[in-house]
Coordinates of C-alpha atoms in Angstrom, one line a residue:
M1 CA -184.2 76.5 -81.2
K2 CA -186.9 77.7 -83.6
K3 CA -189.1 80.4 -82.0
L4 CA -191.8 81.1 -84.5
S5 CA -195.2 81.1 -82.8
I6 CA -198.3 80.0 -84.7
I7 CA -199.7 83.5 -84.0
A8 CA -196.7 85.2 -85.6
M9 CA -196.9 82.9 -88.7
L10 CA -200.6 83.5 -89.2
A11 CA -200.0 87.3 -89.0
A12 CA -197.2 87.1 -91.5
S13 CA -199.3 85.0 -93.9
L14 CA -202.1 87.4 -93.8
S15 CA -200.0 90.6 -94.1
F16 CA -201.2 91.0 -97.7
T17 CA -204.7 92.0 -96.5
T18 CA -205.8 95.4 -97.8
T19 CA -208.5 97.7 -96.5
S20 CA -211.0 96.1 -99.0
C21 CA -210.9 93.0 -96.8
E22 CA -211.7 94.7 -93.5
D23 CA -215.4 94.1 -93.8
W24 CA -215.0 90.3 -93.8
L25 CA -211.7 89.5 -92.2
D26 CA -210.3 91.1 -89.0
V27 CA -207.2 89.2 -87.9
N28 CA -207.2 90.9 -84.6
N29 CA -210.6 89.5 -83.7
N30 CA -209.8 85.9 -84.9
I31 CA -210.7 83.8 -81.8
D32 CA -208.2 81.1 -82.9
A33 CA -205.3 83.5 -83.2
P34 CA -206.1 86.5 -81.0
D35 CA -203.5 89.3 -80.6
Y36 CA -204.2 89.7 -76.9
V37 CA -205.2 87.2 -74.2
E38 CA -206.0 88.2 -70.7
G39 CA -203.2 87.1 -68.3
Y40 CA -205.3 84.8 -66.2
L41 CA -206.4 82.7 -69.2
Y42 CA -202.8 81.5 -69.6
L43 CA -202.6 80.2 -66.0
S44 CA -204.6 77.0 -66.2
G45 CA -202.7 75.5 -69.1
I46 CA -199.3 76.7 -67.7
T47 CA -199.8 75.0 -64.4
Q48 CA -201.2 71.8 -65.9
S49 CA -198.1 71.6 -68.1
W50 CA -196.1 70.6 -65.0
G51 CA -197.3 67.1 -65.7
S52 CA -194.4 67.1 -68.1
L53 CA -192.1 66.6 -65.1
Y54 CA -193.4 63.0 -64.8
W55 CA -192.9 62.4 -68.5
D56 CA -189.2 62.8 -68.2
I57 CA -189.0 60.5 -65.2
R58 CA -189.1 57.8 -67.9
A59 CA -185.4 59.0 -68.4
T60 CA -184.3 59.9 -64.9
G61 CA -186.1 56.9 -63.2
P62 CA -183.7 54.5 -65.0
L63 CA -180.7 56.8 -64.6
T64 CA -181.2 56.8 -60.8
Q65 CA -182.0 53.1 -60.6
M66 CA -185.4 53.9 -59.3
M67 CA -186.8 52.2 -62.4
G68 CA -185.8 49.5 -64.8
T69 CA -187.2 49.8 -68.4
S70 CA -187.5 48.1 -71.7
S71 CA -188.8 51.3 -73.2
Y72 CA -186.2 53.9 -72.4
S73 CA -183.4 51.3 -72.3
N74 CA -180.8 53.8 -73.6
F75 CA -181.2 55.9 -70.4
A76 CA -181.0 52.8 -68.3
N77 CA -177.6 52.2 -70.0
N78 CA -176.5 55.8 -69.5
Y79 CA -176.3 56.4 -73.2
Y80 CA -178.3 58.8 -75.3
S81 CA -177.6 59.8 -78.9
Q82 CA -178.4 62.9 -80.9
G83 CA -181.2 61.5 -83.0
S84 CA -184.3 61.5 -80.7
D85 CA -186.6 63.7 -78.7
A86 CA -186.8 61.1 -75.9
G87 CA -186.3 62.7 -72.5
G88 CA -187.1 66.1 -73.9
E89 CA -190.5 66.8 -72.4
V90 CA -189.4 69.4 -69.8
F91 CA -187.4 71.1 -72.6
R92 CA -190.6 71.3 -74.6
M93 CA -192.5 72.5 -71.6
V94 CA -190.2 75.4 -70.8
Y95 CA -189.5 76.7 -74.3
W96 CA -192.9 75.9 -75.9
L97 CA -195.8 75.0 -73.7
H98 CA -194.8 77.7 -71.2
G99 CA -192.5 79.8 -73.5
M100 CA -194.2 82.9 -74.8
N101 CA -197.4 82.0 -73.0
L102 CA -195.7 82.5 -69.6
E103 CA -193.7 85.5 -70.8
N104 CA -197.0 87.2 -72.0
M105 CA -198.7 86.3 -68.7
I106 CA -195.9 87.9 -66.6
N107 CA -195.3 90.9 -68.8
Q108 CA -199.0 91.8 -69.2
S109 CA -199.6 91.3 -65.5
V110 CA -196.7 93.6 -64.5
E111 CA -197.9 96.2 -67.0
A112 CA -201.4 96.1 -65.5
G113 CA -200.2 96.1 -61.9
Q114 CA -201.6 92.6 -61.3
W115 CA -198.9 91.6 -58.9
T116 CA -200.4 88.4 -57.7
L117 CA -200.6 87.0 -61.2
A118 CA -197.2 88.3 -62.1
G119 CA -195.7 86.7 -59.0
I120 CA -197.2 83.3 -59.6
G121 CA -196.0 83.4 -63.2
T122 CA -192.5 84.4 -62.2
A123 CA -192.4 81.7 -59.5
I124 CA -193.3 79.1 -62.2
K125 CA -190.6 80.5 -64.5
A126 CA -188.0 80.3 -61.7
F127 CA -188.9 76.6 -61.0
D128 CA -188.8 75.8 -64.7
W129 CA -185.4 77.1 -65.3
D130 CA -183.9 75.5 -62.2
V131 CA -185.3 72.1 -63.3
L132 CA -184.2 72.5 -66.9
T133 CA -180.6 73.5 -66.4
K134 CA -180.0 70.8 -63.8
Y135 CA -181.2 68.3 -66.4
H136 CA -179.5 69.7 -69.6
G137 CA -176.7 71.9 -68.3
E138 CA -175.9 74.9 -70.5
L139 CA -179.0 76.3 -72.4
P140 CA -180.1 79.4 -74.4
Y141 CA -181.4 81.7 -71.7
D142 CA -180.7 85.3 -72.3
E143 CA -181.7 85.1 -76.0
A144 CA -184.4 82.5 -75.6
Y145 CA -187.4 84.7 -76.5
T146 CA -185.7 87.2 -78.8
P147 CA -188.0 87.8 -81.8
G148 CA -186.7 86.9 -85.2
K149 CA -183.9 84.7 -84.1
L150 CA -183.6 81.1 -85.4
S151 CA -180.4 80.2 -83.6
F152 CA -179.5 81.0 -80.0
S153 CA -176.3 81.3 -78.0
Y154 CA -175.9 79.2 -74.9
D155 CA -175.5 80.5 -71.4
S156 CA -173.5 78.9 -68.6
Q157 CA -175.3 76.8 -66.1
E158 CA -173.9 79.0 -63.3
H159 CA -175.6 82.0 -64.9
I160 CA -178.9 80.2 -65.4
M161 CA -179.0 78.8 -61.9
G162 CA -178.3 82.3 -60.6
E163 CA -181.1 83.7 -62.8
A164 CA -183.5 81.1 -61.5
R165 CA -182.8 82.3 -57.9
N166 CA -183.2 85.9 -59.1
L167 CA -186.6 85.1 -60.6
A168 CA -187.7 83.4 -57.3
Y169 CA -186.8 86.5 -55.4
K170 CA -188.5 88.7 -58.0
A171 CA -191.6 86.5 -57.7
I172 CA -191.6 87.0 -53.9
E173 CA -191.3 90.8 -54.4
Y174 CA -194.3 90.8 -56.7
L175 CA -196.4 88.6 -54.4
E176 CA -195.7 90.8 -51.4
M177 CA -196.8 94.0 -53.3
E178 CA -200.2 95.4 -52.6
D179 CA -202.6 94.2 -55.4
N180 CA -205.9 95.9 -55.6
T181 CA -207.1 93.9 -58.6
D182 CA -210.5 92.3 -58.2
Y183 CA -209.7 88.8 -59.6
G184 CA -212.9 87.1 -58.5
N185 CA -212.2 83.5 -59.3
K186 CA -209.9 84.2 -62.2
I187 CA -206.8 83.0 -60.3
S188 CA -208.4 80.5 -57.8
G189 CA -210.2 78.8 -60.7
N190 CA -207.1 78.5 -62.9
D191 CA -204.3 77.8 -60.4
W192 CA -204.1 74.1 -60.0
V193 CA -201.4 74.2 -57.5
Y194 CA -202.3 76.6 -54.6
Y195 CA -205.6 78.1 -56.0
G196 CA -204.2 81.6 -55.7
D197 CA -202.9 81.3 -52.1
K198 CA -200.2 84.0 -52.1
A199 CA -198.7 82.9 -48.8
K200 CA -198.1 79.4 -50.2
W201 CA -196.7 80.7 -53.5
I202 CA -194.2 82.8 -51.5
K203 CA -193.1 79.7 -49.5
F204 CA -192.8 77.8 -52.9
C205 CA -190.5 80.5 -54.2
Y206 CA -188.2 80.0 -51.2
A207 CA -188.4 76.2 -51.8
V208 CA -187.2 76.8 -55.4
I209 CA -184.2 78.7 -53.9
V210 CA -183.4 75.9 -51.5
R211 CA -183.6 73.2 -54.3
N212 CA -181.4 75.4 -56.5
L213 CA -178.7 75.8 -53.9
A214 CA -178.9 72.2 -52.7
A215 CA -177.5 71.2 -56.1
L216 CA -174.2 73.0 -55.1
T217 CA -173.6 71.3 -51.8
N218 CA -170.5 69.4 -53.1
K219 CA -168.8 72.5 -54.6
S220 CA -165.7 73.7 -52.8
D221 CA -167.2 77.1 -51.9
F222 CA -170.7 75.9 -50.9
V223 CA -170.3 76.5 -47.2
S224 CA -168.7 80.0 -47.6
K225 CA -170.9 81.2 -50.5
Y226 CA -174.2 79.4 -50.6
A227 CA -175.1 77.5 -47.3
D228 CA -176.4 80.4 -45.3
E229 CA -178.6 81.6 -48.2
L230 CA -180.1 78.1 -48.4
L231 CA -180.8 78.0 -44.7
T232 CA -182.4 81.5 -44.7
A233 CA -184.6 80.5 -47.6
A234 CA -185.6 77.3 -46.0
S235 CA -186.7 79.1 -42.8
K236 CA -189.2 81.1 -44.9
S237 CA -190.3 78.1 -47.0
F238 CA -192.7 75.3 -46.3
A239 CA -193.7 74.9 -42.6
S240 CA -195.2 71.4 -42.9
S241 CA -196.3 68.8 -45.4
D242 CA -199.5 70.8 -45.7
D243 CA -197.5 73.3 -47.8
D244 CA -196.4 70.6 -50.3
A245 CA -196.6 71.8 -53.9
T246 CA -198.7 69.4 -55.9
L247 CA -200.6 69.7 -59.2
K248 CA -204.2 68.6 -58.9
V249 CA -205.3 66.0 -61.4
T250 CA -209.0 65.4 -62.3
G251 CA -208.9 61.7 -63.3
G252 CA -212.0 60.1 -64.8
G253 CA -210.5 57.4 -67.1
A254 CA -212.1 57.1 -70.5
S255 CA -214.9 59.5 -69.6
T256 CA -212.6 62.6 -69.7
P257 CA -212.2 64.8 -72.8
S258 CA -208.5 64.1 -73.0
Y259 CA -206.0 61.6 -71.6
D260 CA -204.2 64.5 -70.0
Y261 CA -207.0 64.7 -67.4
N262 CA -205.6 61.4 -66.0
N263 CA -202.3 61.1 -64.2
F264 CA -199.5 60.2 -66.7
W265 CA -198.8 57.1 -64.6
S266 CA -202.4 55.8 -64.5
P267 CA -203.4 52.5 -66.1
Y268 CA -205.6 54.4 -68.5
N269 CA -202.6 56.2 -70.0
E270 CA -200.7 52.9 -70.2
N271 CA -197.3 54.5 -69.7
L272 CA -196.1 52.3 -66.8
M273 CA -197.8 49.0 -67.8
N274 CA -195.1 46.4 -68.4
S275 CA -192.3 48.4 -69.7
Y276 CA -191.2 50.0 -66.4
W277 CA -190.5 48.3 -63.1
Q278 CA -189.1 49.1 -59.7
H279 CA -185.4 48.6 -59.9
D280 CA -183.6 46.2 -57.6
Y281 CA -181.5 49.0 -56.0
A282 CA -184.6 50.9 -55.0
V283 CA -186.2 47.8 -53.6
Q284 CA -183.1 47.0 -51.6
V285 CA -183.1 50.5 -50.1
L286 CA -186.8 50.6 -49.3
T287 CA -186.9 47.1 -47.8
G288 CA -183.5 47.1 -46.0
T289 CA -182.0 44.3 -48.1
V290 CA -178.9 45.9 -49.5
P291 CA -176.5 42.9 -49.9
Q292 CA -173.0 42.4 -48.8
Y293 CA -170.3 42.1 -51.5
D294 CA -167.0 40.2 -51.3
E295 CA -164.5 42.9 -52.1
A296 CA -162.1 40.4 -53.5
T297 CA -164.4 39.1 -56.2
G298 CA -167.3 41.5 -56.3
N299 CA -169.8 38.7 -55.8
K300 CA -172.7 38.9 -53.3
K301 CA -172.1 36.8 -50.3
I302 CA -174.4 33.8 -50.1
H303 CA -176.4 33.5 -46.9
S304 CA -175.3 30.7 -44.6
Y305 CA -178.6 29.1 -43.6
P306 CA -178.8 26.0 -41.4
E307 CA -179.4 22.9 -43.5
G308 CA -183.0 22.8 -44.7
A309 CA -183.7 26.4 -43.8
K310 CA -182.8 28.1 -47.1
N311 CA -184.7 31.3 -47.7
E312 CA -185.2 32.1 -51.4
Y313 CA -186.3 35.6 -50.6
Y314 CA -183.1 36.4 -48.7
P315 CA -180.5 34.3 -50.5
Y316 CA -177.7 36.7 -49.9
E317 CA -176.0 38.0 -46.7
L318 CA -177.4 41.5 -46.1
A319 CA -175.2 44.5 -45.3
E320 CA -174.8 44.7 -41.5
K321 CA -175.7 48.4 -41.5
Q322 CA -178.9 49.1 -43.5
I323 CA -179.6 52.8 -43.8
V324 CA -183.4 53.2 -44.2
T325 CA -184.9 50.1 -42.6
D326 CA -184.1 46.4 -41.9
T327 CA -185.8 43.0 -41.9
I328 CA -186.4 42.8 -38.2
K329 CA -190.2 43.1 -38.6
S330 CA -191.1 41.7 -35.2
V331 CA -189.7 44.7 -33.3
P332 CA -191.8 48.0 -33.5
G333 CA -190.1 50.8 -35.4
H334 CA -187.9 48.6 -37.7
Y335 CA -190.5 48.2 -40.5
D336 CA -190.9 51.1 -42.8
P337 CA -194.5 51.1 -44.1
R338 CA -193.7 53.4 -47.1
M339 CA -192.6 50.2 -48.9
A340 CA -196.2 49.0 -48.9
L341 CA -197.2 52.1 -51.0
K342 CA -194.1 53.1 -52.9
L343 CA -193.3 49.5 -54.1
A344 CA -195.6 47.1 -55.9
T345 CA -196.1 43.5 -54.8
E346 CA -198.1 40.6 -56.3
D347 CA -198.9 39.3 -52.8
N348 CA -202.5 39.5 -51.4
E349 CA -204.2 40.1 -54.7
D350 CA -207.6 39.8 -53.0
F351 CA -206.8 42.6 -50.5
Q352 CA -207.4 40.5 -47.4
D353 CA -206.2 41.7 -44.0
I354 CA -204.8 45.0 -45.2
D355 CA -205.3 46.3 -41.7
N356 CA -203.3 43.4 -40.2
A357 CA -199.7 44.3 -39.5
D358 CA -198.4 40.7 -39.7
S359 CA -200.1 40.2 -43.1
V360 CA -198.8 43.5 -44.5
K361 CA -195.2 43.0 -43.2
A362 CA -195.1 39.6 -44.9
Y363 CA -195.3 41.0 -48.4
K364 CA -192.4 40.3 -50.7
Y365 CA -191.0 42.8 -53.1
Y366 CA -188.9 42.1 -56.2
G367 CA -186.8 44.5 -58.2
S368 CA -185.9 44.5 -61.9
S369 CA -182.6 44.7 -63.7
F370 CA -181.7 47.7 -65.8
T371 CA -183.7 46.7 -68.9
G372 CA -185.8 43.7 -68.0
S373 CA -188.2 42.7 -65.3
A374 CA -186.2 39.7 -64.1
G375 CA -184.1 40.9 -61.2
P376 CA -181.5 39.2 -58.9
I377 CA -184.0 37.2 -56.8
G378 CA -187.3 37.3 -58.8
T379 CA -189.5 39.1 -61.3
A380 CA -190.5 42.6 -60.7
P381 CA -194.2 43.3 -61.2
S382 CA -195.5 46.5 -62.9
F383 CA -196.0 49.5 -60.7
Y384 CA -199.6 48.3 -60.3
G385 CA -198.6 45.0 -58.8
K386 CA -199.3 42.8 -61.9
T387 CA -196.7 40.8 -63.8
S388 CA -198.7 40.4 -67.0
S389 CA -200.1 43.3 -68.9
D390 CA -203.1 41.1 -69.6
D391 CA -204.0 41.6 -65.9
I392 CA -204.0 45.4 -66.3
S393 CA -207.1 47.1 -67.6
T394 CA -207.3 50.7 -68.7
T395 CA -210.5 50.9 -66.8
D396 CA -208.7 50.3 -63.5
K397 CA -208.1 53.5 -61.5
G398 CA -204.6 52.4 -60.3
R399 CA -203.1 52.8 -56.8
W400 CA -201.1 55.4 -54.8
L401 CA -199.2 57.9 -57.2
Y402 CA -200.0 55.5 -60.0
R403 CA -203.7 56.3 -59.8
E404 CA -205.7 58.2 -62.4
D405 CA -206.5 61.1 -60.1
A406 CA -203.3 61.2 -58.0
D407 CA -201.8 64.6 -57.7
Y408 CA -198.5 65.2 -59.4
I409 CA -196.0 65.9 -56.6
V410 CA -193.8 68.9 -57.5
T411 CA -191.8 69.5 -54.3
T412 CA -192.5 68.8 -50.6
Y413 CA -191.6 70.0 -47.1
A414 CA -189.8 66.7 -46.6
Q415 CA -187.6 67.3 -49.6
I416 CA -186.7 70.8 -48.4
Q417 CA -185.9 69.6 -44.9
F418 CA -183.5 67.0 -46.4
C419 CA -181.7 69.8 -48.2
V420 CA -181.5 71.6 -44.8
A421 CA -180.1 68.5 -43.1
E422 CA -177.4 68.1 -45.8
T423 CA -176.5 71.8 -45.5
Y424 CA -176.1 71.6 -41.7
W425 CA -174.0 68.5 -42.2
K426 CA -171.7 70.3 -44.6
K427 CA -171.3 73.1 -42.1
G428 CA -170.4 70.6 -39.4
D429 CA -173.5 71.4 -37.4
K430 CA -174.7 67.8 -36.5
P431 CA -177.4 68.8 -33.9
N432 CA -179.3 70.9 -36.5
A433 CA -178.6 68.3 -39.2
L434 CA -180.2 65.6 -37.1
A435 CA -183.2 67.8 -36.2
A436 CA -183.9 68.6 -39.8
F437 CA -183.4 64.9 -40.8
K438 CA -186.0 63.8 -38.3
K439 CA -188.5 66.4 -39.5
A440 CA -187.9 65.3 -43.1
V441 CA -188.5 61.6 -42.5
A442 CA -191.6 62.3 -40.4
A443 CA -193.0 64.7 -43.1
D444 CA -192.4 62.2 -45.9
M445 CA -194.4 59.6 -43.9
E446 CA -197.3 62.1 -44.0
T447 CA -196.9 62.9 -47.6
T448 CA -196.6 59.3 -48.6
G449 CA -199.7 58.3 -46.7
R450 CA -201.8 61.0 -48.1
Y451 CA -202.3 59.1 -51.4
I452 CA -203.5 55.8 -50.0
S453 CA -206.4 54.3 -51.9
E454 CA -207.4 51.2 -50.0
G455 CA -208.1 48.1 -52.1
K456 CA -210.9 45.7 -51.2
E457 CA -212.0 42.3 -52.2
G458 CA -213.2 42.3 -55.8
D459 CA -210.9 45.2 -56.8
N460 CA -208.3 44.6 -59.4
M461 CA -206.1 47.4 -58.0
G462 CA -205.7 49.4 -54.9
D463 CA -203.2 49.8 -52.0
K464 CA -202.6 46.8 -49.9
I465 CA -202.4 48.6 -46.6
S466 CA -205.2 50.4 -44.8
K467 CA -204.8 54.1 -43.8
A468 CA -205.2 53.3 -40.1
L469 CA -202.5 50.6 -40.2
Y470 CA -200.2 52.8 -42.2
N471 CA -200.5 55.6 -39.7
E472 CA -199.9 53.2 -36.8
L473 CA -196.8 51.7 -38.4
A474 CA -195.6 55.1 -39.6
A475 CA -195.7 56.4 -36.0
D476 CA -193.8 53.3 -34.8
Y477 CA -191.2 53.8 -37.5
V478 CA -190.7 57.5 -36.7
A479 CA -190.4 56.7 -33.0
G480 CA -187.9 53.9 -33.8
P481 CA -184.2 53.5 -34.3
Y482 CA -184.1 54.9 -37.9
V483 CA -185.6 58.3 -37.0
E484 CA -186.1 59.5 -33.4
G485 CA -183.7 56.9 -32.1
M486 CA -181.0 58.2 -34.4
T487 CA -178.2 60.0 -32.5
E488 CA -175.6 62.6 -33.6
A489 CA -173.0 59.9 -33.3
D490 CA -174.9 57.6 -35.6
L491 CA -176.0 60.1 -38.2
T492 CA -174.1 60.0 -41.5
L493 CA -174.4 61.8 -44.8
S494 CA -175.6 58.5 -46.1
H495 CA -178.6 58.5 -43.8
I496 CA -179.6 62.0 -45.0
M497 CA -179.1 61.3 -48.7
M498 CA -180.5 57.8 -48.8
Q499 CA -183.6 58.8 -46.8
K500 CA -184.0 61.6 -49.3
Y501 CA -183.7 59.1 -52.1
A502 CA -186.5 57.0 -50.4
C503 CA -188.6 60.1 -50.0
Q504 CA -188.3 61.0 -53.6
F505 CA -189.1 57.6 -55.0
P506 CA -190.2 57.8 -57.8
W507 CA -191.8 61.3 -58.2
G508 CA -188.5 63.1 -57.4
A509 CA -186.2 61.1 -59.7
N510 CA -185.1 64.4 -61.4
E511 CA -183.7 65.7 -58.1
A512 CA -182.4 62.3 -57.1
W513 CA -180.3 62.4 -60.3
V514 CA -178.9 65.8 -59.2
D515 CA -177.8 64.2 -55.9
L516 CA -176.2 61.2 -57.6
R517 CA -174.3 63.3 -60.0
K518 CA -173.1 65.9 -57.6
Y519 CA -171.6 63.0 -55.6
H520 CA -170.3 61.5 -58.9
Y521 CA -172.2 58.3 -58.4
D522 CA -169.7 57.4 -55.6
V523 CA -167.0 56.8 -58.2
Q524 CA -163.6 56.0 -56.8
Y525 CA -161.3 58.8 -58.0
T526 CA -158.6 61.2 -57.0
G527 CA -158.3 64.8 -58.0
D528 CA -160.9 67.5 -58.8
Y529 CA -163.3 65.3 -60.8
P530 CA -163.6 61.7 -62.1
K531 CA -162.5 61.0 -65.7
T532 CA -161.1 58.3 -67.9
G533 CA -158.3 56.6 -66.1
N534 CA -159.4 58.2 -62.8
G535 CA -162.7 56.7 -62.0
W536 CA -163.5 54.6 -65.1
D537 CA -162.1 53.1 -68.2
K538 CA -163.9 51.7 -71.2
N539 CA -164.5 48.4 -69.5
M540 CA -165.5 49.3 -65.9
V541 CA -166.6 52.1 -63.6
D542 CA -164.6 51.8 -60.4
Q543 CA -167.0 52.7 -57.5
K544 CA -166.4 52.9 -53.8
W545 CA -167.1 49.9 -51.8
D546 CA -169.9 50.1 -49.2
S547 CA -167.3 49.8 -46.5
D548 CA -165.8 53.1 -47.5
D549 CA -167.1 55.7 -45.1
T550 CA -167.0 58.4 -47.8
K551 CA -169.5 56.4 -50.0
V552 CA -172.9 58.2 -49.8
F553 CA -175.3 55.9 -51.5
K554 CA -174.6 52.5 -50.0
G555 CA -175.4 49.6 -52.3
F556 CA -175.5 51.8 -55.4
Y557 CA -173.4 50.5 -58.3
L558 CA -173.6 51.5 -61.9
A559 CA -174.1 48.9 -64.7
P560 CA -170.4 48.5 -65.5
A561 CA -169.3 48.4 -61.9
Q562 CA -167.1 45.7 -60.3
V563 CA -169.9 43.8 -58.5
Q564 CA -172.1 40.9 -59.3
G565 CA -175.2 41.8 -61.2
R566 CA -173.4 44.7 -62.9
K567 CA -170.1 44.1 -64.7
G568 CA -171.4 45.2 -68.0
T569 CA -170.1 47.9 -70.3
Y570 CA -171.5 51.2 -71.6
N571 CA -171.8 52.1 -75.2
E572 CA -168.4 52.8 -76.7
E573 CA -169.4 56.5 -77.2
N574 CA -169.5 57.0 -73.4
E575 CA -165.7 56.3 -73.3
G576 CA -166.5 54.6 -70.0
S577 CA -168.2 57.5 -68.3
P578 CA -171.7 57.4 -66.8
C579 CA -174.3 60.0 -68.1
Y580 CA -174.2 63.4 -66.6
R581 CA -176.7 65.3 -68.7
V582 CA -179.5 64.8 -71.2
R583 CA -179.1 66.4 -74.6
G584 CA -181.3 69.3 -75.6
R585 CA -184.4 68.4 -77.6
Y586 CA -183.3 67.0 -81.1
N587 CA -186.0 68.8 -83.1
S588 CA -184.9 72.1 -81.6
E589 CA -181.2 72.1 -80.9
Y590 CA -179.9 69.5 -83.4
M591 CA -182.0 70.8 -86.2
W592 CA -181.6 74.6 -85.7
N593 CA -178.8 75.3 -83.2
K594 CA -175.7 73.2 -84.2
P595 CA -173.3 76.1 -84.3
A596 CA -174.0 77.1 -80.7
L597 CA -173.8 73.5 -79.6
S598 CA -170.4 73.2 -81.2
E599 CA -169.1 76.0 -79.0
L600 CA -169.8 74.2 -75.7
K601 CA -166.9 73.2 -73.5
P602 CA -165.2 71.1 -72.3
I603 CA -167.1 68.6 -74.5
S604 CA -168.8 69.9 -77.6
G605 CA -172.6 69.6 -77.8
M606 CA -172.0 67.9 -81.1
A607 CA -169.7 65.3 -79.7
N608 CA -170.9 61.7 -79.5
N609 CA -170.1 61.7 -75.7
Y610 CA -171.7 65.1 -74.9
H611 CA -174.1 63.4 -72.6
T612 CA -171.1 62.5 -70.3
S613 CA -170.1 66.2 -70.0
I614 CA -170.1 67.0 -66.2
P615 CA -172.3 70.1 -65.5
W616 CA -171.1 73.1 -63.5
F617 CA -173.0 72.2 -60.3
A618 CA -171.1 68.9 -60.0
Y619 CA -167.6 70.5 -60.4
P620 CA -165.8 71.6 -57.2
G621 CA -164.9 74.8 -58.9
D622 CA -165.2 76.2 -62.4
V623 CA -165.8 74.1 -65.5
P624 CA -162.5 73.4 -67.3
E625 CA -161.9 74.6 -70.8
S626 CA -160.8 71.2 -71.9
L627 CA -160.3 67.7 -70.5

């Protein structure tokens, strides 16, 4: 990891300057390479850099089966080699875009007693490291910003996750200190998350702690060591969806000075166009169409329609127990209106009757395969609802989160409440688990509906449901059998985790991948952790059947699983295993830090199958020295 800053290199190159040059060259007053920048001037660029989180959803979207892709197809196939920086944007953000900029902001603010600015900076740093280590595993942390070093020792994930929590607590300490600085608009005008609202930043810090500890829920000592800390932090974190952490985006299409002013997913930036689609699994979950599989053959069961009544949209028997919603659209409370926003449909291209429930409920949604738009029952459109890229113009504003001025969602009250529900479940406290579950789903209804941009006749894009109808159907759903009608006897871990999956689609793919990995993709194995011969071999991943009560993500099967529509194989370098981590950025680690990579255990960072090395948070106990 090369840590030479441009400022440092300029200073070195100009070190020959003598006193005779002082009249015409003063390096310390060079506006392009100043030796000191006021802390608040770092803040705007640092917060805006959180847009990088969406860049790496190009990798985690396919890994979670939220997205299919022809662009990042290696990730869709759970294989990633050493020779690319793909999937390395958050790595770049933490070590470079934030890097010494964030360190300087924090250190200068502490030295000046500017505790609000120091607290915001430390909160951002805590969030950064929590996200980064869950994504990559072991990383250089303690030595990361040591001057003069060109290679860096790796620290354990356990250490880094603990440090992320410590940073969050330190940020709270700073934010609660009396700060007599007259900032004017220096913070409010540069903080694109909470505009300098200290109370909300404190809640955010507690949310970081909750998200951090929620990654550990399947560890053997979670209940005894971590659960109570998570619940305490959650009680001090977000109180409603009004506290959601989002990064404000200006938008403006081609009229802006830079493409970065537009949401990364907007049509203007062309990143979702026709190379990413909603995956068939995500569509099944969100529409209540998870199919039944014949456990003898792995094939989907064909629906037995009366003669002449065949339905091409529902050709397969559906699982008797759907987790998020079902297809009984005539009964209030069964239809989940989030599908009309989260998913794309080609139906109703003229935006007629978007305030008519029967019209909206009739939309059809199709999901893709892993690497192509053709799915099991039809062709998935782009996220804008268009099958052909010819129908997508960069002048279109987009829709929902795929709109040029849509906020980047960082974390939400709903997400935190799902973590609370899972924790109470692990503690055996079903009444509190159920209460948190209900709060979480209701809150995600609010968050999801906040980004509606109603389409109208003559538009090329927009949302195909009105705000009024969405709110009406959302209230029905929350009052219905899948939320308020849920009882302690009915509630399962699947309800909590699959509703969390639906909540996080697709903005929270990074955290969804944490959940899938900590439950080992529902691989069928015995012992402490899955491995070759005990969960997979080179030809197939053996996953739990949906009928297995211990299976968490019903209907989820990896590409080489035993069911129809899968039954492929992974790259031979995987040795049969699914992906458990993304390699560190190539132009940092694999150019400058190979010796440190070689020391990693149980699989060397230089090994061809390093991406299959299970991270500490997903082991029940300590990481083994060898496999």
